[in-house]
mmCIF file of C-alpha atoms and ligand atoms in Angstrom:
data_model
loop_
_atom_site.group_PDB
_atom_site.id
_atom_site.type_symbol
_atom_site.label_atom_id
_atom_site.label_comp_id
_atom_site.label_asym_id
_atom_site.label_seq_id
_atom_site.Cartn_x
_atom_site.Cartn_y
_atom_site.Cartn_z
ATOM 1 C CA MET A 1 51.384 101.719 -11.615
ATOM 2 C CA THR A 2 49.397 104.782 -12.050
ATOM 3 C CA GLU A 3 50.547 107.065 -14.901
ATOM 4 C CA THR A 4 50.467 110.803 -14.297
ATOM 5 C CA ILE A 5 48.566 112.732 -16.850
ATOM 6 C CA ARG A 6 50.181 115.417 -18.936
ATOM 7 C CA ALA A 7 49.465 118.930 -17.573
ATOM 8 C CA ALA A 8 50.079 122.601 -18.481
ATOM 9 C CA CYS A 9 49.073 125.822 -16.855
ATOM 10 C CA VAL A 10 48.744 129.460 -17.135
ATOM 11 C CA MET A 11 50.984 131.447 -14.847
ATOM 12 C CA GLY A 12 50.016 134.941 -13.914
ATOM 13 C CA TRP A 13 49.360 137.309 -11.101
ATOM 14 C CA PRO A 14 46.370 137.982 -11.238
ATOM 15 C CA VAL A 15 45.474 134.855 -13.312
ATOM 16 C CA LYS A 16 41.639 134.381 -12.722
ATOM 17 C CA GLN A 17 40.907 136.564 -15.916
ATOM 18 C CA SER A 18 42.695 134.155 -18.223
ATOM 19 C CA ARG A 19 40.592 132.544 -20.968
ATOM 20 C CA SER A 20 43.191 129.954 -21.765
ATOM 21 C CA PRO A 21 41.796 127.205 -19.487
ATOM 22 C CA LEU A 22 38.513 127.385 -21.511
ATOM 23 C CA ILE A 23 40.406 127.135 -24.858
ATOM 24 C CA HIS A 24 42.648 124.346 -23.922
ATOM 25 C CA GLY A 25 40.025 122.530 -22.033
ATOM 26 C CA TYR A 26 37.940 122.463 -25.127
ATOM 27 C CA TRP A 27 40.649 121.189 -27.220
ATOM 28 C CA LEU A 28 41.543 118.422 -24.650
ATOM 29 C CA LYS A 29 38.035 117.361 -24.732
ATOM 30 C CA GLN A 30 37.641 117.627 -28.511
ATOM 31 C CA HIS A 31 40.827 115.414 -29.050
ATOM 32 C CA GLY A 32 39.740 112.840 -26.253
ATOM 33 C CA LEU A 33 43.111 113.414 -24.409
ATOM 34 C CA GLU A 34 43.822 112.657 -20.920
ATOM 35 C CA GLY A 35 45.436 115.983 -20.005
ATOM 36 C CA ASP A 36 44.895 118.948 -17.863
ATOM 37 C CA TYR A 37 45.348 122.705 -18.113
ATOM 38 C CA ARG A 38 45.086 124.761 -14.881
ATOM 39 C CA ARG A 39 45.372 128.233 -13.687
ATOM 40 C CA GLU A 40 48.333 128.974 -11.337
ATOM 41 C CA ALA A 41 48.488 132.319 -9.489
ATOM 42 C CA VAL A 42 52.092 133.010 -9.097
ATOM 43 C CA ARG A 43 53.467 136.200 -7.428
ATOM 44 C CA PRO A 44 56.316 137.930 -9.188
ATOM 45 C CA GLU A 45 58.760 137.070 -6.391
ATOM 46 C CA ASP A 46 57.981 133.389 -6.602
ATOM 47 C CA PHE A 47 58.019 133.058 -10.460
ATOM 48 C CA ALA A 48 61.714 131.958 -10.794
ATOM 49 C CA ASP A 49 61.230 129.135 -8.100
ATOM 50 C CA PHE A 50 57.872 128.101 -9.790
ATOM 51 C CA LEU A 51 59.618 127.678 -13.067
ATOM 52 C CA ALA A 52 62.685 125.926 -11.576
ATOM 53 C CA HIS A 53 60.356 123.310 -10.089
ATOM 54 C CA LEU A 54 57.975 123.135 -12.979
ATOM 55 C CA ALA A 55 58.429 119.396 -13.737
ATOM 56 C CA GLU A 56 58.106 118.411 -10.062
ATOM 57 C CA ARG A 57 54.762 120.275 -9.950
ATOM 58 C CA GLY A 58 53.736 117.987 -12.686
ATOM 59 C CA TYR A 59 53.858 120.313 -15.634
ATOM 60 C CA VAL A 60 55.221 119.863 -19.110
ATOM 61 C CA GLY A 61 55.030 123.553 -19.815
ATOM 62 C CA GLY A 62 52.554 126.427 -19.792
ATOM 63 C CA ASN A 63 51.556 129.887 -20.754
ATOM 64 C CA VAL A 64 52.840 133.035 -19.231
ATOM 65 C CA THR A 65 50.594 136.155 -18.753
ATOM 66 C CA MET A 66 51.169 139.491 -16.961
ATOM 67 C CA PRO A 67 53.479 140.361 -15.336
ATOM 68 C CA HIS A 68 55.854 137.536 -16.083
ATOM 69 C CA LYS A 69 56.406 137.608 -19.832
ATOM 70 C CA ASP A 70 59.830 139.570 -19.638
ATOM 71 C CA MET A 71 61.074 137.259 -16.796
ATOM 72 C CA ALA A 72 59.968 134.140 -18.696
ATOM 73 C CA LEU A 73 62.358 135.136 -21.578
ATOM 74 C CA LYS A 74 65.166 135.616 -19.100
ATOM 75 C CA LEU A 75 64.705 132.296 -17.294
ATOM 76 C CA SER A 76 64.298 130.064 -20.407
ATOM 77 C CA GLU A 77 65.965 129.309 -23.813
ATOM 78 C CA PRO A 78 64.073 131.439 -26.199
ATOM 79 C CA ASP A 79 63.460 130.738 -29.924
ATOM 80 C CA GLU A 80 63.816 133.437 -32.610
ATOM 81 C CA ARG A 81 60.347 134.944 -32.248
ATOM 82 C CA ALA A 82 60.575 135.350 -28.380
ATOM 83 C CA LEU A 83 63.992 136.974 -28.943
ATOM 84 C CA ALA A 84 62.757 139.260 -31.616
ATOM 85 C CA VAL A 85 59.773 140.378 -29.647
ATOM 86 C CA GLY A 86 61.469 140.381 -26.309
ATOM 87 C CA ALA A 87 58.975 138.436 -24.373
ATOM 88 C CA ALA A 88 57.905 134.932 -24.018
ATOM 89 C CA ASN A 89 54.247 133.756 -23.511
ATOM 90 C CA THR A 90 54.684 130.017 -24.033
ATOM 91 C CA LEU A 91 57.049 127.595 -22.242
ATOM 92 C CA TRP A 92 57.840 123.940 -22.587
ATOM 93 C CA LEU A 93 60.284 121.366 -21.187
ATOM 94 C CA GLU A 94 62.380 119.761 -23.855
ATOM 95 C CA ASN A 95 64.855 117.060 -22.460
ATOM 96 C CA GLY A 96 65.031 118.940 -19.220
ATOM 97 C CA THR A 97 65.630 122.365 -20.808
ATOM 98 C CA LEU A 98 62.931 125.006 -20.469
ATOM 99 C CA LYS A 99 62.478 126.505 -23.837
ATOM 100 C CA SER A 100 60.072 129.468 -24.758
ATOM 101 C CA THR A 101 58.507 131.118 -27.685
ATOM 102 C CA ASN A 102 56.220 134.191 -28.381
ATOM 103 C CA THR A 103 52.811 132.815 -30.082
ATOM 104 C CA ASP A 104 51.191 136.374 -30.172
ATOM 105 C CA VAL A 105 53.074 136.701 -33.486
ATOM 106 C CA GLU A 106 51.328 133.629 -35.091
ATOM 107 C CA GLY A 107 48.127 134.660 -33.277
ATOM 108 C CA PHE A 108 48.041 137.947 -34.895
ATOM 109 C CA ILE A 109 49.008 136.733 -38.328
ATOM 110 C CA GLY A 110 46.869 133.564 -38.154
ATOM 111 C CA ALA A 111 43.843 135.683 -37.373
ATOM 112 C CA LEU A 112 44.560 138.115 -40.288
ATOM 113 C CA ASP A 113 45.019 135.196 -42.651
ATOM 114 C CA GLU A 114 41.703 133.695 -41.556
ATOM 115 C CA SER A 115 39.639 136.872 -41.626
ATOM 116 C CA ALA A 116 41.154 138.646 -44.512
ATOM 117 C CA PRO A 117 43.071 136.141 -46.821
ATOM 118 C CA GLY A 118 45.467 137.682 -49.251
ATOM 119 C CA TRP A 119 45.869 140.741 -46.803
ATOM 120 C CA ASP A 120 49.612 141.026 -47.585
ATOM 121 C CA GLU A 121 49.384 140.569 -51.406
ATOM 122 C CA GLY A 122 51.071 143.592 -52.919
ATOM 123 C CA LEU A 123 50.849 145.452 -49.438
ATOM 124 C CA GLN A 124 53.345 148.279 -49.439
ATOM 125 C CA LYS A 125 52.553 149.958 -46.256
ATOM 126 C CA ALA A 126 51.118 148.812 -42.861
ATOM 127 C CA VAL A 127 50.494 151.064 -39.730
ATOM 128 C CA VAL A 128 50.789 149.644 -36.139
ATOM 129 C CA MET A 129 49.211 151.648 -33.521
ATOM 130 C CA GLY A 130 51.216 151.360 -30.230
ATOM 131 C CA ALA A 131 54.577 150.266 -29.151
ATOM 132 C CA GLY A 132 54.181 148.068 -26.284
ATOM 133 C CA GLY A 133 54.332 144.167 -26.122
ATOM 134 C CA ALA A 134 51.481 143.340 -28.362
ATOM 135 C CA ALA A 135 52.868 145.950 -30.878
ATOM 136 C CA ARG A 136 56.272 144.104 -30.910
ATOM 137 C CA ALA A 137 54.548 140.984 -31.814
ATOM 138 C CA VAL A 138 52.416 142.584 -34.566
ATOM 139 C CA ALA A 139 55.343 144.411 -36.105
ATOM 140 C CA TYR A 140 57.394 141.288 -36.117
ATOM 141 C CA GLY A 141 54.669 139.405 -37.716
ATOM 142 C CA PHE A 142 54.787 142.152 -40.526
ATOM 143 C CA ILE A 143 58.592 141.766 -40.787
ATOM 144 C CA GLU A 144 58.267 137.986 -41.313
ATOM 145 C CA ARG A 145 55.743 138.481 -43.931
ATOM 146 C CA ASP A 146 58.052 141.020 -45.594
ATOM 147 C CA VAL A 147 55.911 144.109 -45.445
ATOM 148 C CA PRO A 148 58.173 146.870 -46.998
ATOM 149 C CA ARG A 149 57.067 149.784 -44.807
ATOM 150 C CA ILE A 150 55.709 149.713 -41.262
ATOM 151 C CA HIS A 151 54.717 152.840 -39.513
ATOM 152 C CA VAL A 152 54.829 152.423 -35.815
ATOM 153 C CA VAL A 153 52.461 155.165 -34.300
ATOM 154 C CA ASN A 154 52.841 155.822 -30.577
ATOM 155 C CA ARG A 155 52.048 158.441 -27.948
ATOM 156 C CA THR A 156 55.515 158.084 -26.613
ATOM 157 C CA LEU A 157 57.702 158.494 -29.780
ATOM 158 C CA SER A 158 60.861 157.175 -28.070
ATOM 159 C CA LYS A 159 59.276 153.701 -27.845
ATOM 160 C CA ALA A 160 58.413 153.727 -31.560
ATOM 161 C CA GLU A 161 62.020 154.874 -32.372
ATOM 162 C CA ALA A 162 63.196 151.745 -30.283
ATOM 163 C CA PHE A 163 61.238 149.496 -32.729
ATOM 164 C CA ARG A 164 63.376 150.825 -35.558
ATOM 165 C CA GLU A 165 66.564 149.809 -33.709
ATOM 166 C CA ARG A 166 64.962 146.388 -32.798
ATOM 167 C CA PHE A 167 63.458 145.620 -36.230
ATOM 168 C CA GLY A 168 65.414 147.708 -38.810
ATOM 169 C CA PRO A 169 64.812 150.297 -41.502
ATOM 170 C CA SER A 170 61.377 149.097 -42.639
ATOM 171 C CA VAL A 171 60.025 150.602 -39.436
ATOM 172 C CA VAL A 172 59.056 154.281 -39.628
ATOM 173 C CA PRO A 173 58.648 155.745 -36.041
ATOM 174 C CA THR A 174 55.641 158.057 -36.221
ATOM 175 C CA SER A 175 53.832 160.517 -33.864
ATOM 176 C CA PHE A 176 49.899 160.696 -33.433
ATOM 177 C CA ASP A 177 50.139 164.062 -35.261
ATOM 178 C CA ASP A 178 51.524 162.523 -38.338
ATOM 179 C CA LEU A 179 49.059 159.625 -38.335
ATOM 180 C CA PRO A 180 46.937 160.904 -41.463
ATOM 181 C CA GLY A 181 50.025 160.876 -43.588
ATOM 182 C CA ALA A 182 51.038 157.412 -42.359
ATOM 183 C CA LEU A 183 47.516 156.142 -43.213
ATOM 184 C CA GLU A 184 47.636 157.574 -46.741
ATOM 185 C CA GLY A 185 47.505 154.743 -49.212
ATOM 186 C CA ALA A 186 48.179 152.107 -46.509
ATOM 187 C CA GLY A 187 46.594 148.670 -46.832
ATOM 188 C CA LEU A 188 46.412 147.660 -43.202
ATOM 189 C CA VAL A 189 46.054 149.270 -39.827
ATOM 190 C CA ALA A 190 46.470 147.299 -36.529
ATOM 191 C CA ASN A 191 45.537 148.721 -33.073
ATOM 192 C CA ALA A 192 47.925 147.368 -30.392
ATOM 193 C CA THR A 193 47.349 150.328 -27.995
ATOM 194 C CA SER A 194 45.077 149.976 -25.078
ATOM 195 C CA LEU A 195 42.725 152.544 -26.607
ATOM 196 C CA GLY A 196 39.327 151.127 -27.298
ATOM 197 C CA MET A 197 39.619 148.473 -24.359
ATOM 198 C CA GLU A 198 37.089 148.462 -21.785
ATOM 199 C CA GLY A 199 37.781 151.263 -19.275
ATOM 200 C CA PHE A 200 39.989 153.267 -21.908
ATOM 201 C CA PRO A 201 39.098 155.904 -24.347
ATOM 202 C CA ASP A 202 38.233 155.019 -27.757
ATOM 203 C CA LEU A 203 40.625 154.985 -30.582
ATOM 204 C CA GLU A 204 39.454 157.949 -32.711
ATOM 205 C CA ILE A 205 40.787 157.491 -36.191
ATOM 206 C CA ASP A 206 39.803 158.715 -39.645
ATOM 207 C CA LEU A 207 40.351 155.770 -42.077
ATOM 208 C CA SER A 208 39.454 157.678 -45.348
ATOM 209 C CA PRO A 209 43.071 158.153 -46.425
ATOM 210 C CA MET A 210 43.534 154.478 -46.524
ATOM 211 C CA ARG A 211 43.356 152.130 -49.676
ATOM 212 C CA ALA A 212 39.710 151.178 -50.648
ATOM 213 C CA ASP A 213 40.570 147.453 -50.028
ATOM 214 C CA ALA A 214 42.474 148.156 -46.708
ATOM 215 C CA VAL A 215 42.170 145.844 -43.712
ATOM 216 C CA ALA A 216 41.718 146.854 -40.003
ATOM 217 C CA ALA A 217 42.917 144.710 -37.214
ATOM 218 C CA ASP A 218 42.626 144.960 -33.453
ATOM 219 C CA ALA A 219 44.521 143.066 -30.762
ATOM 220 C CA ILE A 220 41.688 144.034 -28.055
ATOM 221 C CA TYR A 221 38.947 141.479 -27.470
ATOM 222 C CA VAL A 222 37.083 143.300 -24.605
ATOM 223 C CA PRO A 223 34.865 144.630 -26.245
ATOM 224 C CA LEU A 224 34.981 142.167 -29.221
ATOM 225 C CA GLU A 225 33.953 145.055 -31.707
ATOM 226 C CA THR A 226 36.185 147.984 -30.738
ATOM 227 C CA SER A 227 35.805 151.496 -32.024
ATOM 228 C CA LEU A 228 38.324 150.919 -34.702
ATOM 229 C CA LEU A 229 36.627 147.722 -36.187
ATOM 230 C CA LYS A 230 33.363 149.558 -36.022
ATOM 231 C CA THR A 231 34.623 152.536 -38.035
ATOM 232 C CA ALA A 232 36.425 150.013 -40.500
ATOM 233 C CA ARG A 233 33.130 148.024 -41.015
ATOM 234 C CA ALA A 234 31.089 151.023 -41.550
ATOM 235 C CA ARG A 235 33.556 151.882 -44.466
ATOM 236 C CA GLY A 236 33.126 148.297 -45.835
ATOM 237 C CA MET A 237 36.580 147.288 -44.900
ATOM 238 C CA ARG A 238 37.552 143.667 -43.832
ATOM 239 C CA THR A 239 38.432 143.296 -40.232
ATOM 240 C CA SER A 240 40.242 140.938 -37.904
ATOM 241 C CA ASP A 241 39.529 141.071 -34.177
ATOM 242 C CA GLY A 242 41.408 140.346 -30.973
ATOM 243 C CA LEU A 243 39.504 137.246 -30.102
ATOM 244 C CA GLY A 244 40.824 135.614 -33.383
ATOM 245 C CA MET A 245 44.375 136.576 -32.234
ATOM 246 C CA LEU A 246 43.873 135.031 -28.679
ATOM 247 C CA LEU A 247 42.545 131.753 -30.287
ATOM 248 C CA HIS A 248 45.192 131.487 -32.922
ATOM 249 C CA GLN A 249 48.084 132.133 -30.539
ATOM 250 C CA ALA A 250 46.924 129.199 -28.270
ATOM 251 C CA GLY A 251 47.389 126.320 -30.852
ATOM 252 C CA ARG A 252 51.264 126.211 -30.808
ATOM 253 C CA GLY A 253 51.474 125.682 -26.981
ATOM 254 C CA PHE A 254 48.752 122.890 -27.128
ATOM 255 C CA GLU A 255 50.843 121.139 -29.771
ATOM 256 C CA LEU A 256 54.051 121.366 -27.766
ATOM 257 C CA TRP A 257 52.478 119.972 -24.607
ATOM 258 C CA PHE A 258 49.953 117.506 -25.954
ATOM 259 C CA GLY A 259 51.326 116.511 -29.293
ATOM 260 C CA VAL A 260 48.408 117.399 -31.409
ATOM 261 C CA ARG A 261 47.912 120.487 -33.659
ATOM 262 C CA PRO A 262 44.336 121.844 -32.778
ATOM 263 C CA LYS A 263 41.941 123.772 -34.976
ATOM 264 C CA VAL A 264 40.218 127.149 -34.176
ATOM 265 C CA THR A 265 36.731 126.012 -34.896
ATOM 266 C CA LYS A 266 33.523 128.242 -35.072
ATOM 267 C CA GLU A 267 32.413 126.218 -32.041
ATOM 268 C CA LEU A 268 35.431 127.209 -30.052
ATOM 269 C CA ARG A 269 35.018 130.887 -30.907
ATOM 270 C CA ALA A 270 31.467 130.756 -29.946
ATOM 271 C CA LEU A 271 32.220 129.203 -26.680
ATOM 272 C CA VAL A 272 34.833 131.902 -25.687
ATOM 273 C CA GLU A 273 32.722 134.766 -27.273
ATOM 274 C CA ALA A 274 29.805 133.567 -24.792
ATOM 275 C CA GLU A 275 31.979 133.598 -21.878
ATOM 276 C CA LEU A 276 33.358 137.024 -22.787
ATOM 277 C CA LEU A 277 29.701 138.491 -23.004
ATOM 278 C CA LYS A 278 28.805 136.774 -19.774
ATOM 279 C CA GLN A 279 31.435 138.548 -17.955
ATOM 280 C CA GLN A 280 30.674 141.934 -19.497
ATOM 281 C CA ASN A 281 27.080 141.784 -18.439
HETATM 282 P P1 NAP B 301 51.484 147.719 -23.069
HETATM 283 O O1 NAP B 301 52.748 146.967 -23.318
HETATM 284 O O2 NAP B 301 51.019 148.291 -21.870
HETATM 285 O O3 NAP B 301 51.195 148.863 -24.301
HETATM 286 C C1 NAP B 301 50.183 149.689 -24.201
HETATM 287 C C2 NAP B 301 50.183 150.611 -25.552
HETATM 288 O O4 NAP B 301 49.049 151.405 -25.560
HETATM 289 C C3 NAP B 301 51.451 151.561 -25.571
HETATM 290 O O5 NAP B 301 51.940 151.674 -26.932
HETATM 291 C C4 NAP B 301 50.764 152.857 -25.007
HETATM 292 O O6 NAP B 301 51.483 154.106 -25.330
HETATM 293 C C5 NAP B 301 49.350 152.781 -25.485
HETATM 294 N N1 NAP B 301 48.469 153.574 -24.738
HETATM 295 C C6 NAP B 301 47.998 153.231 -23.458
HETATM 296 N N2 NAP B 301 47.088 154.232 -23.185
HETATM 297 C C7 NAP B 301 47.060 155.150 -24.063
HETATM 298 C C8 NAP B 301 46.392 156.442 -24.250
HETATM 299 N N3 NAP B 301 45.587 156.920 -23.330
HETATM 300 N N4 NAP B 301 46.636 157.144 -25.255
HETATM 301 C C9 NAP B 301 47.550 156.836 -26.381
HETATM 302 N N5 NAP B 301 48.180 155.601 -26.225
HETATM 303 C C10 NAP B 301 47.890 154.763 -25.106
HETATM 304 O O7 NAP B 301 50.263 146.610 -23.384
HETATM 305 P P2 NAP B 301 50.280 145.418 -24.423
HETATM 306 O O8 NAP B 301 50.553 144.245 -23.654
HETATM 307 O O9 NAP B 301 50.980 145.731 -25.752
HETATM 308 O O10 NAP B 301 48.611 145.350 -24.768
HETATM 309 C C11 NAP B 301 48.032 146.204 -25.773
HETATM 310 C C12 NAP B 301 46.629 145.604 -25.954
HETATM 311 O O11 NAP B 301 46.784 144.377 -26.690
HETATM 312 C C13 NAP B 301 45.815 145.362 -24.684
HETATM 313 O O12 NAP B 301 44.611 145.794 -25.023
HETATM 314 C C14 NAP B 301 45.915 143.780 -24.614
HETATM 315 O O13 NAP B 301 44.681 143.258 -24.005
HETATM 316 C C15 NAP B 301 45.873 143.517 -26.124
HETATM 317 N N6 NAP B 301 46.524 142.091 -26.390
HETATM 318 C C16 NAP B 301 45.730 141.208 -26.996
HETATM 319 C C17 NAP B 301 46.259 139.791 -27.254
HETATM 320 C C18 NAP B 301 45.440 138.891 -27.883
HETATM 321 O O14 NAP B 301 45.719 137.740 -27.895
HETATM 322 N N7 NAP B 301 44.313 139.388 -28.494
HETATM 323 C C19 NAP B 301 47.562 139.570 -26.795
HETATM 324 C C20 NAP B 301 48.343 140.598 -26.176
HETATM 325 C C21 NAP B 301 47.819 141.896 -25.905
HETATM 326 P P3 NAP B 301 52.735 154.673 -24.505
HETATM 327 O O15 NAP B 301 53.886 153.827 -24.993
HETATM 328 O O16 NAP B 301 52.748 156.010 -24.959
HETATM 329 O O17 NAP B 301 52.423 154.496 -23.003
#
C-alpha cells in the first residue's frame, strides 16, 4: 500500500509572490521529512469550497494570504490570537475540525526577541504606525508582553480608535500630527503601514524624541532596509526587519503540519534574502 505524504499549501489570489514554499521547502529538506508544501491559487469565490475539501485535496493544513485572511477566520475554529487579531493566516485539521491561528504575532515578537533581546525590559511606551491587519498583530504582541502604553498612529484616525475598543485602555489612538509627542521618550517604534514598501512613498520620521536605547522594527521586507530602518541605524538604534517577521511567523505552521519545530537559521535567512534580491533586480 502506498502511503500519501503529508502536504500543506499556501492559499491566495494571487499566490505566485508567496515566499512560504521556499521557507517550508528548506525546513522539509533540512529535517529529512517526506512532505510537500505547494502554492494554491484560489479565487475568493472558491475559497469556502476549497477549505471544505482540504483533506480530500490531500492537505493537513496551510497558510492563508491575501485576500482570504478574514474569511479563513470565519470558516474555522480560531484560537485566542486569531480572534484577538481578527484574522487567521495558518490553518490545520485536528480530528476533522479546521482550526486556525494568527502567527504574525509570534513572527513580529520572535524577530524582535532575536534582533533586539531585552527590548521590552522596562519599556513604558511603544509606537505602532498603521492600523491595518499587520498593525493588529503587532499591537496584540505588545499587549501579550504587557507594554503599558501603545500609541497607534494612523492616517485614518477612526481605525486607530477601533484598536482601543478591541485591545483596551493601553492603546492610545494618535494622529500623524501628534506623532512627535507619541515618540517622546518611547522605547520602540514599529512600522506596520505600507509606507516604505516598494511602490509607496517613504515613511518620513524624526526619531530624535525617542529614548537613546530605542528599537525600530518594520513589517515590510521589500525592500529589506526600509527608510525607517535606515534612519534608525544612522542614529545607532537596534533594528528588526520584516524578513525576520516573515521567517519567525512560519515555524508554528510547520510544527502543526509536520510535527517538528524548525529553527530560523542564518542559512534560511540568506536563502530568502537572495530570492528577494533576485526578484528586485
Ligand atoms: P493594510 O491592512 O492594507 O493596512 C495598510 C496600512 O498602511 C493602514 O494603516 C493604512 O492607513 C496605511 N497606509 C497605506 N498607505 C498610506 C499612505 N499613503 N499614508 C499613510 N498611511 C498609509 O495592510 P497590512 O496587511 O496591515 O500590511 C501592512 C504592511 O505590513 C505591508 O507592507 C505588508 O507587506 C507588511 N506585512 C508583513 C508581514 C511579514 O511577515 N513581514 C506580515 C503581514 C504584513 P489607512 O488606514 O489610513 O488607510
